[in-house]
mmCIF file of C-alpha atoms in Angstrom:
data_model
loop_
_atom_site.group_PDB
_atom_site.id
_atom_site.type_symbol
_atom_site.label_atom_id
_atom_site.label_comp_id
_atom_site.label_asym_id
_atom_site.label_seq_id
_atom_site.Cartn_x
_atom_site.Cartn_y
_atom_site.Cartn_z
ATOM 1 C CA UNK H 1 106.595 -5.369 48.682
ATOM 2 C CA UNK H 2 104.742 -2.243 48.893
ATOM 3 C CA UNK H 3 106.645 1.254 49.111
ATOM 4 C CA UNK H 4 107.495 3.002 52.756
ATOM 5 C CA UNK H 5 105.446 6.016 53.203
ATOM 6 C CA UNK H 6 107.324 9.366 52.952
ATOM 7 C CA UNK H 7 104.678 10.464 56.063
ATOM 8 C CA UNK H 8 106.972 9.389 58.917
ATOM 9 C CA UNK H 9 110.306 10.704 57.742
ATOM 10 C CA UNK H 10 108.897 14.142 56.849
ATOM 11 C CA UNK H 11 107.245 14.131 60.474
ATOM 12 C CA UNK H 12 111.521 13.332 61.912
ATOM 13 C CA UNK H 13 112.560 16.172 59.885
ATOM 14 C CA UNK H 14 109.969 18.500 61.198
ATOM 15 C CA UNK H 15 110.394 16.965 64.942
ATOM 16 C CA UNK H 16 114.320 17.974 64.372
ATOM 17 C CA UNK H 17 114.323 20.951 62.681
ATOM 18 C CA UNK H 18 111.699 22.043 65.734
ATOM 19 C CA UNK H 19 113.773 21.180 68.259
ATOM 20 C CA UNK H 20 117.219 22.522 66.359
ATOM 21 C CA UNK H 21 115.952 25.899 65.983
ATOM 22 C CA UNK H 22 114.534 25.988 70.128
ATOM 23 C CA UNK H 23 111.343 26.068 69.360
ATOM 24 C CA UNK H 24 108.681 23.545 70.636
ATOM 25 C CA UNK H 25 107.163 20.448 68.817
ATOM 26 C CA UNK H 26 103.286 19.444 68.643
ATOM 27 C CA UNK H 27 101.806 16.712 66.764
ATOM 28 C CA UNK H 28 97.757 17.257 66.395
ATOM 29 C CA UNK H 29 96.254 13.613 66.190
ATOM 30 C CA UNK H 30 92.849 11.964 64.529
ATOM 31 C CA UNK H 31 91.570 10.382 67.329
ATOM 32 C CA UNK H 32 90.080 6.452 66.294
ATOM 33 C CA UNK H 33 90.416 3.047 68.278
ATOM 34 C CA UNK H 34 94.040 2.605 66.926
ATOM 35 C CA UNK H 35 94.846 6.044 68.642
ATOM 36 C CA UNK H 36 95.899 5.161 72.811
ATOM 37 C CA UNK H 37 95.699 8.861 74.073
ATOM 38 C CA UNK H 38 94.017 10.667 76.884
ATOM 39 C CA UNK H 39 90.531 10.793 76.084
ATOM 40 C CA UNK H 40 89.726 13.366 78.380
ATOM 41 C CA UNK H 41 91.918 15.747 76.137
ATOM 42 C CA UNK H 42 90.162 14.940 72.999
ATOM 43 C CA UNK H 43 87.608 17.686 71.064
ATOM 44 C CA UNK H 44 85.979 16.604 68.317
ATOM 45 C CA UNK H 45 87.777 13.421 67.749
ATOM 46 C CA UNK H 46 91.491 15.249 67.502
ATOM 47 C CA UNK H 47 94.073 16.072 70.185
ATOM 48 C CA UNK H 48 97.164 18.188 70.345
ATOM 49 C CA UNK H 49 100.136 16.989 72.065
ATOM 50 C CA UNK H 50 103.398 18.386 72.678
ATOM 51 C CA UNK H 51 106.169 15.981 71.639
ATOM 52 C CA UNK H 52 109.348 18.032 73.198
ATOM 53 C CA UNK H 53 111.868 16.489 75.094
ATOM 54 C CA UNK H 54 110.918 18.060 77.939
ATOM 55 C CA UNK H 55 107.577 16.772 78.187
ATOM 56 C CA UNK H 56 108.099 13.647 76.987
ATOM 57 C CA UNK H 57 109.860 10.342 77.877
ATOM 58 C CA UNK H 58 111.137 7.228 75.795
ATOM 59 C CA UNK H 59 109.553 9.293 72.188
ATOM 60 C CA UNK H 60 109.757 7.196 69.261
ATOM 61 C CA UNK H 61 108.774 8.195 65.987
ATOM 62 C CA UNK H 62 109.148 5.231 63.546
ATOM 63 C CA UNK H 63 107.793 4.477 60.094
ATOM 64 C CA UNK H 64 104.371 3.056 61.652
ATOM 65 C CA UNK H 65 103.720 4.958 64.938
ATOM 66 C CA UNK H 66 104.489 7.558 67.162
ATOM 67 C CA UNK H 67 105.140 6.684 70.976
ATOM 68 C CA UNK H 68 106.154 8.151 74.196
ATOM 69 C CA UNK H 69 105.566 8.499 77.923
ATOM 70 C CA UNK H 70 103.953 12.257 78.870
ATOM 71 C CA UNK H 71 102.456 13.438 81.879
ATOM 72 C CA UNK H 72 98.247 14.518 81.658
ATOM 73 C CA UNK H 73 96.986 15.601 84.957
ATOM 74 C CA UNK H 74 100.521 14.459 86.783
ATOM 75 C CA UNK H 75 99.349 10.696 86.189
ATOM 76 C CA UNK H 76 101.923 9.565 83.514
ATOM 77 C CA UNK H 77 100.605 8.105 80.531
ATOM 78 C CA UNK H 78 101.651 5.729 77.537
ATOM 79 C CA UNK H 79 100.835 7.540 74.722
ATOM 80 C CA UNK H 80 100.131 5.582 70.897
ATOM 81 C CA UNK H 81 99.697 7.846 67.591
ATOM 82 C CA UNK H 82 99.867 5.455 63.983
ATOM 83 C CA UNK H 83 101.717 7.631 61.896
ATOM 84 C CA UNK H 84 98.913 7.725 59.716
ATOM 85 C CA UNK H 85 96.480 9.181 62.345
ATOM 86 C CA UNK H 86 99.137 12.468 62.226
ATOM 87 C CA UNK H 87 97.598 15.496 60.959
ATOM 88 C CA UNK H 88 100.239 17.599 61.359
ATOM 89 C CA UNK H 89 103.564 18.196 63.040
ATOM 90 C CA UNK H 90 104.688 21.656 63.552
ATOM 91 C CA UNK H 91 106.531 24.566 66.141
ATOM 92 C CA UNK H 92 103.844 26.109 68.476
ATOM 93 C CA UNK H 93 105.458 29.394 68.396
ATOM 94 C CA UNK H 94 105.329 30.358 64.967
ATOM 95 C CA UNK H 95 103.074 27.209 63.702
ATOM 96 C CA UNK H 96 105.904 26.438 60.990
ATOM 97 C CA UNK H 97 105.568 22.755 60.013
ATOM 98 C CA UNK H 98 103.348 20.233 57.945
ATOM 99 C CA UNK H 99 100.301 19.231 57.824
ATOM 100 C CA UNK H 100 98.873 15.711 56.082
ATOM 101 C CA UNK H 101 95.766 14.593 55.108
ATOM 102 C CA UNK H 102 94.259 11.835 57.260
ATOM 103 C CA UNK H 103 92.021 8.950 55.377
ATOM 104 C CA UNK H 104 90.517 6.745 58.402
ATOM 105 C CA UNK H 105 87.989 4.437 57.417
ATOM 106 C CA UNK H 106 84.994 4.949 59.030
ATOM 107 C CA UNK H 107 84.831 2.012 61.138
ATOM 108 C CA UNK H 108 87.668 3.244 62.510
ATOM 109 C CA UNK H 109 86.031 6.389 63.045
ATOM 110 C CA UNK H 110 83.404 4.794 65.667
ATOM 111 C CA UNK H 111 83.226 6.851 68.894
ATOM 112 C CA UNK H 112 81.809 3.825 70.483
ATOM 113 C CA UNK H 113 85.088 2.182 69.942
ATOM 114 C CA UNK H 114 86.836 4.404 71.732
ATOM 115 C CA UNK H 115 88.401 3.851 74.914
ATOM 116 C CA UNK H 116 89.986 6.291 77.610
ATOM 117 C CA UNK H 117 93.371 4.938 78.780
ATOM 118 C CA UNK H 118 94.713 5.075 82.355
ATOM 119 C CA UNK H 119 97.446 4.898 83.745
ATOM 120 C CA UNK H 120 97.691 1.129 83.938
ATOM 121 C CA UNK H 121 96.741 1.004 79.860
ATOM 122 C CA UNK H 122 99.809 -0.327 77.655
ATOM 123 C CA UNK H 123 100.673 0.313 74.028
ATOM 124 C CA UNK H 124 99.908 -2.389 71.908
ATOM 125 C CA UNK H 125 103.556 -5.242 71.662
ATOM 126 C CA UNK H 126 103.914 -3.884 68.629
ATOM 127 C CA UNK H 127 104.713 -0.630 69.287
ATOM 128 C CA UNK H 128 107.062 -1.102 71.509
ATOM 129 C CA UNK H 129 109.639 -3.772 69.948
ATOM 130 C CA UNK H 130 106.245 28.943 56.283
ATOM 131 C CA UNK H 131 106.086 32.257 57.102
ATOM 132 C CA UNK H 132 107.779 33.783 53.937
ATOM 133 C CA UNK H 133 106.434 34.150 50.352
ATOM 134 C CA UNK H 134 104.064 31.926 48.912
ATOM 135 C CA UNK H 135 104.294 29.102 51.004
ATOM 136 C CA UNK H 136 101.301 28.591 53.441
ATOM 137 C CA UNK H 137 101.763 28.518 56.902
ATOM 138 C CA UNK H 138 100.029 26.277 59.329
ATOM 139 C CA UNK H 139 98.544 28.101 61.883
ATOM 140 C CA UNK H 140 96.973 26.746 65.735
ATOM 141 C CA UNK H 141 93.983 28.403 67.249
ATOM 142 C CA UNK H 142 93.144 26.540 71.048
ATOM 143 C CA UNK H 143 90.534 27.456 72.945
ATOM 144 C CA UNK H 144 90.240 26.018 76.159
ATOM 145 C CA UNK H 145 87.033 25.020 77.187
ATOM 146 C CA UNK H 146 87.144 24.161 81.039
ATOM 147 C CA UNK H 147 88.806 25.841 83.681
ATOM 148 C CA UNK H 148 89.372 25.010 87.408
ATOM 149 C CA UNK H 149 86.058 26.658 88.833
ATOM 150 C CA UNK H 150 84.073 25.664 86.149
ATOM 151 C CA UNK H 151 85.028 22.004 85.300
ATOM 152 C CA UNK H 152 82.640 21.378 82.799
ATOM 153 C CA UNK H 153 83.134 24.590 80.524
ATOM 154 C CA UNK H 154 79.758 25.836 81.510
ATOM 155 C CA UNK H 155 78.548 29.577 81.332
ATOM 156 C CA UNK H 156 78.133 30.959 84.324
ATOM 157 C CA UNK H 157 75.094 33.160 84.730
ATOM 158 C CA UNK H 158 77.093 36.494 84.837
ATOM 159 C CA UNK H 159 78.751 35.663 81.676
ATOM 160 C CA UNK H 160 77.278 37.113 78.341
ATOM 161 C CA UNK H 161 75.850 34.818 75.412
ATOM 162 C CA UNK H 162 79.044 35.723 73.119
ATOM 163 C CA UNK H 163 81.581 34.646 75.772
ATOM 164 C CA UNK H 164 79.893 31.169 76.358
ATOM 165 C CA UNK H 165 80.210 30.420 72.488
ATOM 166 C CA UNK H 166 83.917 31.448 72.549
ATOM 167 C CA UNK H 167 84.428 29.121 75.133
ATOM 168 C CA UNK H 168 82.770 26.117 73.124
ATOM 169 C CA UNK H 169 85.043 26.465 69.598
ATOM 170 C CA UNK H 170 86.478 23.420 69.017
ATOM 171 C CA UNK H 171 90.416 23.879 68.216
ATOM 172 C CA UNK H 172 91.242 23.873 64.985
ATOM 173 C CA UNK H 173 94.397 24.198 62.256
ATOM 174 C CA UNK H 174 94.011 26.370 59.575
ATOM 175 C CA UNK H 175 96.267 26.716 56.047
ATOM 176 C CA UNK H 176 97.076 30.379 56.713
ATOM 177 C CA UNK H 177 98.581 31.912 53.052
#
């Protein structure tokens, strides 16, 4: 019998020490055909998602996934993470947490694979049954690319060169020392 992964209990202890010290939980997520999130939301094959109580329903973090019930849009969605698709889970107000490395295979890195859930989409049977000293912090830079006028995060004529490449940064974590 092989030996239980220290990934998902270290991602409980971050989740509670979040949400004992008031500040907010996110989980950022490798995206692959395992993954059942909103596909809309995903840049670059990753996706941030808050995992508070507030904005979640039924969470379950066990030793092989993550689920819950979260509202995208106002449609409400099932939402399916495998623990081993967590990059990192961590407060988004001071971006205190942990971050993983992530080894998908590439097959199951396949964009073609992918799928956008709706709101009829269910989660698989299965699932259902530092910023002192040394220590590097983990740090969360979003940029969002579409807004309500401009749906598809396009630069509008007025807008200067610079400004339309802000808007198309991917987000990203960075290892902040």
């Amino acid at each position: 019998m092989s030996e239980t992964s220290t990934k998902p209990y270290f991602m409980r202890a971050i989740y509670e020490w979040c949400t004992d010290n008031g500040y907010t939980p996110y989980i950022a997520v490798k995206v692959n055909a395992a993954s059942r999130v909103p596909m809309e939301f995903v840049r670059n094959g990753e996706i941030v998602l808050n995992i508070s109580f507030g904005a979640t329903s039924s969470l379950k973090m066990d030793n092989e996934a993550v689920t819950f019930k979260a509202r995208f849009g106002g449609i409400s969605r099932d939402i399916y993470v495998p623990v081993e698709n967590v990059q990192a889970v961590y407060a988004s107000e001071n971006g205190q947490g942990m971050a993983f490395e992530v080894d998908l295979s590439e097959a199951l890195h396949e964009q073609a694979e992918l799928q956008p859930i709706t709101a009829a989409s269910k989660v698989p049977a299965a699932a259902l049954n530092s910023a002192s000293g040394n220590k590097p912090v983990l740090g969360l830079a979003v940029v969002n690319t579409k807004s309500e006028s401009n749906p598809a995060g396009l630069a509008s004529q007025s807008e200067k060169p610079q400004e339309s490449q802000k808007k198309s940064e991917k987000p990203s974590l960075k290892i902040i020392k």
